[in-house]
Coordinates of C-alpha atoms and ligand atoms in Angstrom, one line a residue:
M1 CA 23.9 3.2 44.3
T2 CA 27.3 2.5 45.4
I3 CA 30.0 5.0 45.1
P4 CA 33.1 4.5 43.6
V5 CA 35.9 5.1 46.1
V6 CA 39.3 6.3 45.3
H7 CA 42.0 5.3 47.6
L8 CA 44.9 7.5 48.1
K9 CA 48.5 6.1 48.6
K10 CA 49.7 6.4 52.4
K11 CA 50.6 9.7 53.5
E12 CA 49.4 11.3 50.6
E13 CA 46.4 13.0 52.9
N14 CA 47.6 15.8 55.1
R15 CA 47.1 18.3 51.7
I16 CA 43.7 17.2 51.6
L17 CA 43.0 17.3 55.4
S18 CA 44.3 20.8 55.6
G19 CA 41.8 21.8 53.2
H20 CA 43.5 21.7 49.6
L21 CA 40.7 20.3 47.4
W22 CA 42.4 18.5 44.5
V23 CA 43.6 14.7 44.4
F24 CA 46.5 14.5 41.7
S25 CA 46.3 11.2 39.9
N26 CA 49.9 10.1 40.9
E27 CA 48.4 10.2 44.6
I28 CA 46.1 7.4 43.7
Q29 CA 46.9 3.7 44.8
K30 CA 43.5 2.1 43.8
I31 CA 39.9 2.7 42.7
D32 CA 36.9 0.8 43.7
G33 CA 34.8 0.8 40.9
V34 CA 34.8 2.3 37.4
P35 CA 33.9 6.2 37.7
E36 CA 33.4 7.9 34.4
I37 CA 34.4 11.3 33.5
G38 CA 32.5 13.6 35.8
D39 CA 31.2 11.1 38.4
V40 CA 31.0 11.6 42.0
V41 CA 33.9 9.8 43.8
E42 CA 34.3 9.2 47.8
V43 CA 38.3 9.9 48.6
R44 CA 39.4 8.0 51.6
S45 CA 42.9 8.1 52.9
G46 CA 45.3 5.3 52.7
R47 CA 44.0 4.3 56.0
N48 CA 40.6 3.9 54.8
E49 CA 39.1 7.3 56.5
S50 CA 36.9 9.3 54.2
L51 CA 38.2 12.5 53.3
G52 CA 35.7 13.8 50.9
F53 CA 33.6 13.8 48.0
G54 CA 34.3 15.0 44.4
F55 CA 34.0 14.8 40.8
Y56 CA 36.5 12.2 39.0
H57 CA 38.4 12.6 35.6
P58 CA 40.0 9.9 34.7
R59 CA 42.7 11.4 31.9
T60 CA 43.5 14.7 34.1
L61 CA 46.3 15.5 36.4
I62 CA 43.5 16.7 38.6
A63 CA 42.0 13.5 39.4
V64 CA 39.6 14.3 41.9
R65 CA 38.1 17.8 42.6
I66 CA 36.2 17.9 45.9
F67 CA 33.2 19.5 46.6
S68 CA 32.0 18.2 49.7
K69 CA 33.4 16.9 53.1
E70 CA 29.9 14.5 53.4
F71 CA 28.1 12.9 50.4
V72 CA 25.6 15.1 48.9
E73 CA 24.2 14.4 45.5
P74 CA 25.4 17.4 42.7
D75 CA 21.8 18.2 41.8
A76 CA 19.4 21.2 41.4
D77 CA 19.1 21.4 45.1
F78 CA 23.0 21.4 45.9
F79 CA 23.8 23.8 43.1
M80 CA 20.9 26.0 44.6
R81 CA 22.2 25.9 48.2
R82 CA 26.1 26.8 46.8
L83 CA 24.6 29.8 44.8
T84 CA 22.6 31.1 47.2
S85 CA 25.8 30.9 50.1
A86 CA 27.8 32.6 47.2
L87 CA 25.6 35.4 46.9
Q88 CA 25.1 36.1 50.6
L89 CA 28.7 36.7 50.5
R90 CA 28.5 39.2 47.7
E91 CA 25.6 40.9 48.8
Q92 CA 27.4 41.6 52.1
I93 CA 30.1 43.0 50.1
F94 CA 28.5 44.9 47.2
K95 CA 25.9 47.6 46.6
T96 CA 24.9 46.4 43.3
P97 CA 24.4 43.1 41.9
F98 CA 27.8 43.5 39.6
Y99 CA 30.5 40.9 40.7
R100 CA 32.1 37.3 40.2
L101 CA 28.9 35.1 41.5
A102 CA 30.7 32.1 41.7
Y103 CA 34.6 31.5 41.6
G104 CA 35.1 27.9 41.6
E105 CA 36.9 25.9 43.9
S106 CA 36.9 29.3 46.6
D107 CA 32.8 28.5 46.2
F108 CA 33.2 25.0 46.8
L109 CA 31.9 24.6 42.9
P110 CA 35.1 23.2 41.0
G111 CA 35.2 24.7 37.5
L112 CA 32.3 26.7 37.6
I113 CA 32.9 30.7 37.0
I114 CA 29.8 33.1 36.9
D115 CA 30.0 36.9 36.8
R116 CA 26.8 38.6 37.2
F117 CA 25.9 42.2 35.6
G118 CA 22.8 43.1 37.3
S119 CA 20.2 40.8 35.2
L120 CA 22.8 39.5 32.5
F121 CA 25.3 36.6 33.3
G122 CA 28.6 35.4 31.8
V123 CA 29.4 31.5 32.5
Q124 CA 32.5 30.1 32.5
I125 CA 32.7 26.0 32.6
L126 CA 36.5 24.7 33.0
S127 CA 35.8 21.2 34.5
A128 CA 34.0 18.2 32.7
A129 CA 31.7 17.5 35.4
M130 CA 30.2 21.1 35.5
E131 CA 30.0 20.7 31.9
R132 CA 28.0 17.6 32.4
R133 CA 25.5 19.5 34.4
K134 CA 25.3 22.7 33.0
G135 CA 21.9 22.5 32.0
I136 CA 21.0 22.0 36.0
I137 CA 22.9 25.2 36.7
F138 CA 21.4 27.1 33.9
D139 CA 17.8 26.2 35.1
V140 CA 18.9 27.2 39.0
L141 CA 20.4 30.7 37.7
K142 CA 17.0 30.8 36.0
G143 CA 14.8 30.0 39.3
L144 CA 16.9 32.0 41.8
F145 CA 17.5 35.6 39.5
S146 CA 15.1 35.6 36.4
P147 CA 17.9 36.7 34.5
E148 CA 17.2 38.9 31.1
A149 CA 20.3 36.9 29.6
V150 CA 22.8 33.9 30.3
Y151 CA 25.9 33.6 27.9
E152 CA 28.2 30.6 27.8
R153 CA 31.7 32.1 27.7
N154 CA 33.7 28.6 27.3
E155 CA 36.7 30.1 25.2
S156 CA 39.4 29.2 28.0
S157 CA 42.2 27.0 26.4
T158 CA 42.5 25.0 30.0
R159 CA 39.4 23.5 29.0
A160 CA 41.4 21.1 26.9
L161 CA 43.0 19.7 29.5
E162 CA 39.4 17.9 30.5
G163 CA 38.9 17.4 26.8
L164 CA 36.2 20.1 26.1
P165 CA 35.8 22.2 23.0
Q166 CA 36.0 25.7 23.1
S167 CA 32.6 27.5 22.8
K168 CA 30.5 30.4 22.8
A169 CA 26.6 30.8 22.9
I170 CA 23.4 32.6 24.0
V171 CA 21.8 30.2 26.9
Y172 CA 19.3 32.5 26.5
G173 CA 17.8 36.0 25.8
D174 CA 19.8 38.4 23.4
E175 CA 23.0 39.8 23.3
L176 CA 22.6 42.9 25.4
S177 CA 24.8 45.2 27.7
A178 CA 24.5 46.3 31.3
D179 CA 26.0 49.4 32.7
Y180 CA 28.3 49.0 35.8
G181 CA 29.1 52.0 38.1
E182 CA 32.3 51.7 40.0
E183 CA 32.5 54.1 42.4
G184 CA 31.3 56.9 40.0
V185 CA 32.3 55.6 36.9
V186 CA 30.2 53.9 34.4
F187 CA 31.7 51.0 32.6
R188 CA 29.1 49.6 29.7
V189 CA 29.7 45.9 29.7
H190 CA 29.3 43.4 26.9
P191 CA 29.1 40.0 28.5
F192 CA 28.8 38.3 25.2
T193 CA 31.6 39.8 23.0
G194 CA 33.7 41.5 25.7
Q195 CA 37.2 39.6 27.1
K196 CA 36.6 36.4 29.4
T197 CA 33.1 37.1 30.8
G198 CA 33.1 40.4 29.7
F199 CA 34.8 42.6 32.7
Y200 CA 37.8 42.1 34.9
F201 CA 36.0 42.6 38.4
D202 CA 39.3 41.2 40.1
Q203 CA 41.2 44.4 39.7
R204 CA 38.2 46.8 41.1
Y205 CA 39.8 47.3 44.5
N206 CA 43.1 48.3 43.0
R207 CA 41.4 50.6 40.8
I208 CA 40.0 52.4 43.5
F209 CA 43.2 52.1 45.1
S210 CA 45.0 53.4 42.3
R211 CA 43.0 56.8 42.1
Q212 CA 44.8 58.3 45.2
F213 CA 48.0 58.7 42.8
A214 CA 46.0 60.5 40.1
P215 CA 45.6 64.1 41.1
G216 CA 47.5 66.2 38.1
S217 CA 49.5 63.2 37.0
E218 CA 50.1 62.2 33.4
V219 CA 49.0 58.5 33.4
L220 CA 49.6 55.5 31.5
D221 CA 47.3 52.8 31.6
L222 CA 49.2 49.5 29.9
F223 CA 47.0 47.1 28.7
S224 CA 43.8 48.7 29.3
N225 CA 41.3 46.4 28.2
E226 CA 37.9 48.6 28.2
G227 CA 39.7 51.6 30.3
G228 CA 39.4 50.1 33.8
F229 CA 42.4 51.6 35.1
G230 CA 42.1 54.7 33.0
L231 CA 38.9 56.0 33.4
N232 CA 39.4 55.6 37.2
M233 CA 42.4 58.0 37.1
A234 CA 40.7 60.3 34.6
I235 CA 37.6 60.5 37.1
A236 CA 40.1 61.2 39.9
G237 CA 41.6 64.0 38.6
A238 CA 44.2 62.8 36.1
A239 CA 45.9 65.7 33.9
K240 CA 46.3 63.1 31.0
V241 CA 45.6 59.4 30.5
T242 CA 47.0 57.4 27.7
A243 CA 45.6 54.2 27.5
V244 CA 46.6 51.4 25.3
D245 CA 45.7 47.7 24.4
S246 CA 46.2 45.6 21.7
S247 CA 42.1 45.0 21.0
D248 CA 40.2 46.9 18.4
L249 CA 37.1 46.0 20.5
A250 CA 38.3 47.0 24.0
V251 CA 39.8 50.4 22.9
S252 CA 36.6 51.3 21.3
N253 CA 34.6 50.0 24.0
M254 CA 36.7 52.1 26.2
K255 CA 36.3 55.1 24.2
L256 CA 32.3 54.5 24.4
N257 CA 32.8 54.2 27.9
A258 CA 34.9 57.8 27.9
E259 CA 32.1 59.4 26.2
I260 CA 29.8 58.2 28.6
N261 CA 31.6 59.4 31.4
R262 CA 32.2 62.8 29.7
I263 CA 35.6 61.9 29.6
N264 CA 38.2 64.2 27.2
C265 CA 41.6 63.9 29.1
I266 CA 42.0 60.3 28.0
D267 CA 43.7 59.0 24.8
T268 CA 43.4 56.1 23.5
E269 CA 45.7 53.9 21.3
V270 CA 45.2 50.3 19.6
S271 CA 48.7 49.2 19.9
D272 CA 51.1 46.6 21.1
A273 CA 52.2 47.4 24.2
Y274 CA 55.8 46.7 23.4
D275 CA 55.4 48.8 20.1
F276 CA 54.3 51.8 22.6
L277 CA 57.1 51.2 24.9
N278 CA 59.7 51.3 22.2
R279 CA 58.1 54.3 20.7
S280 CA 57.7 56.0 23.8
I281 CA 61.5 55.2 24.7
A282 CA 62.7 56.2 21.3
S283 CA 60.9 59.6 21.7
G284 CA 62.0 60.1 25.6
R285 CA 58.2 60.4 26.8
K286 CA 57.9 59.5 30.4
F287 CA 55.0 59.3 32.6
D288 CA 54.1 59.9 36.5
V289 CA 52.1 56.7 36.7
V290 CA 52.4 53.8 35.2
I291 CA 49.4 50.9 35.6
C292 CA 50.7 47.8 33.8
D293 CA 48.2 44.8 33.8
P294 CA 49.1 42.2 31.2
P295 CA 47.5 39.3 30.2
S296 CA 48.8 35.8 32.1
F297 CA 52.6 34.8 31.2
T298 CA 51.9 31.1 31.9
R299 CA 50.3 28.2 30.9
N300 CA 51.6 25.5 33.1
R301 CA 54.5 25.4 35.7
K302 CA 57.0 24.9 32.8
S303 CA 56.4 28.1 31.5
V304 CA 57.7 29.9 34.4
P305 CA 61.1 31.0 33.3
V306 CA 59.7 32.0 30.4
A307 CA 57.1 34.4 32.2
K308 CA 59.9 35.2 34.5
A309 CA 62.2 36.8 31.6
G310 CA 58.8 38.0 30.2
Y311 CA 58.1 40.2 33.4
R312 CA 62.0 41.4 33.8
R313 CA 62.1 42.4 30.2
L314 CA 58.5 44.5 30.6
H315 CA 59.6 46.0 33.4
E316 CA 62.8 47.2 32.3
M317 CA 61.3 48.8 29.3
V318 CA 58.6 50.4 31.9
F319 CA 61.2 51.9 34.1
Q320 CA 62.3 53.8 31.2
I321 CA 59.1 55.6 30.6
L322 CA 58.8 56.5 34.5
K323 CA 60.0 59.5 35.6
R324 CA 62.3 59.6 38.6
G325 CA 59.9 59.3 41.7
G326 CA 56.9 58.3 39.3
I327 CA 54.5 55.5 40.7
L328 CA 54.3 51.9 39.0
L329 CA 51.3 49.7 39.9
T330 CA 51.9 46.6 38.2
A331 CA 49.9 43.2 38.6
S332 CA 50.5 39.4 37.3
C333 CA 47.4 37.4 36.9
S334 CA 49.8 34.3 35.9
H335 CA 49.1 31.3 38.0
H336 CA 52.4 29.7 38.7
I337 CA 53.8 32.8 39.4
L338 CA 54.5 33.5 43.2
R339 CA 54.1 36.7 44.7
Q340 CA 57.6 36.8 45.6
T341 CA 59.0 35.7 42.2
F342 CA 56.8 38.5 41.0
E343 CA 58.3 41.2 43.3
D344 CA 61.8 39.8 43.0
V345 CA 61.6 40.1 39.2
V346 CA 60.4 43.8 39.4
A347 CA 63.5 44.6 41.8
S348 CA 65.8 43.2 39.5
A349 CA 64.4 45.1 36.6
A350 CA 64.8 48.1 38.6
L351 CA 68.2 47.3 39.9
K352 CA 69.1 46.5 36.4
S353 CA 67.6 50.0 35.3
G354 CA 69.2 52.2 38.1
R355 CA 66.2 53.0 40.1
T356 CA 65.5 52.5 43.6
L357 CA 62.1 51.2 44.6
Q358 CA 59.8 51.9 47.2
L359 CA 57.1 48.9 47.9
L360 CA 53.7 50.9 49.1
H361 CA 50.7 48.4 48.9
R362 CA 50.5 44.6 47.8
A363 CA 46.9 43.4 47.0
G364 CA 45.4 40.5 45.7
A365 CA 41.8 40.0 43.6
S366 CA 39.2 42.2 45.0
P367 CA 36.8 39.5 47.6
D368 CA 34.3 38.4 45.2
H369 CA 37.5 36.0 44.5
P370 CA 38.1 34.3 47.7
V371 CA 41.0 32.4 48.2
L372 CA 41.1 29.3 50.0
P373 CA 44.0 29.4 52.3
A374 CA 44.8 25.7 51.9
M375 CA 44.8 26.1 48.2
P376 CA 47.3 28.6 46.8
E377 CA 46.0 27.6 43.3
T378 CA 42.6 29.8 44.1
E379 CA 45.3 32.9 44.4
Y380 CA 46.6 34.5 41.4
L381 CA 46.5 38.2 40.9
K382 CA 49.3 39.9 42.3
F383 CA 48.9 43.7 42.3
T384 CA 51.9 45.6 43.9
A385 CA 52.2 49.7 44.2
Y386 CA 55.7 50.9 44.0
R387 CA 57.2 54.7 44.0
A388 CA 60.8 54.6 41.9
L389 CA 63.5 56.7 42.6
Ligands
SAH1 N1 43.7 46.7 33.6 C1 42.4 46.0 32.9 C2 42.1 44.2 32.1 C3 43.5 44.1 31.5 S1 43.2 42.6 30.6 C4 41.2 46.3 33.6 O1 40.9 46.7 34.6 O2 39.9 46.0 33.0 C5 44.6 42.4 29.7 C6 44.8 42.9 28.4 O3 46.0 43.4 27.9 C7 43.6 42.7 27.5 O4 42.7 43.8 27.4 C8 44.5 42.1 26.3 O5 43.5 42.8 24.9 C9 45.3 43.4 26.1 N2 46.6 42.6 25.5 C10 47.2 41.3 25.4 N3 48.4 41.4 24.8 C11 48.7 43.2 24.4 C12 49.7 43.4 23.9 N4 50.8 42.5 23.3 N5 49.7 44.5 23.9 C13 49.0 45.4 24.3 N6 47.9 44.7 24.9 C14 47.5 43.6 25.3

């Protein structure tokens, strides 16, 4: 079998040589062969040196997603080895089997995300190459873990870029829930009906970090989902937690989680966050600690200016309900918004609101979302803690 070869234009190889794993369509000089969607291709520099092997897509900006330096057939054996390596890392880090098992390119499985909730697995497929091989992937999961259930959570809009429809299915097993313990707080996770694959593991360390500001505080958990931060703050001694999310389902699960943990100091509210902020501003209500963890504001690079304006407006409102000397724990999960950009926007909102900031802490996603140093696209979460005087 001859493998099609993608030749890069002259001088386009440096990024790949440094460890970046995407070839963009405008960097290609010519292709030997006629690869189809999801086929394996070899990538060579303008000087004909081999740079690696990847999955090809003829109609996307990301033309090749490299998964190996040497040739390897992406068969069951390959997935077994990659998932075993990913598993080793997670088992080293976490005491219980609840984590992001596979984080796409960062685990050299481009476009494949797998979250593990004990014996339940939520799979998100974001590339056509992985979609084509999903039967193999599900078989390998079965062989490695004998799961009780596997769910396909393919609702991401980015699938459209690869020509894939959105879908959601139970691959096998039933619709089940699993109890995930986070340093003493229990979350009942629903991997088939919850948002994304059921739970936001990326903020795990940041939720634990936030606990130190809880004792005796009046806390607002804005964009709370199922109470990730709020319940951590409650268990760590907050006087009162108000948790706000626009999703009915998220809030009803948050109530269930509060019950399971016997937490009474949490007020939950189904509301648009901006409505809540406006009402609080109007009534003069203020908080000691505000957690602000909105969904992504960007879809692509073009939406960056709108996203920046959105963050500025949101933080201007937040500063109006944060007491002087209060703590702001704020996050951006928007791709394309760099950490510096995010911090600049928060700083300018503070300035406009007459507040002086002390930056206390910067963090990213928890380590089951590894970052490839040469590939900034693998880093999306920016979490920052401030005291606002
Ligand atoms: N902090 C959470 C994750 C938050 S995800 C955790 O640690 O688990 C972002 C949340 O924002 C989602 O639950 C979504 O339902 C909610 N959301 C999106 N738009 C909103 C809006 N306009 N007002 C309030 N909540 C919103």
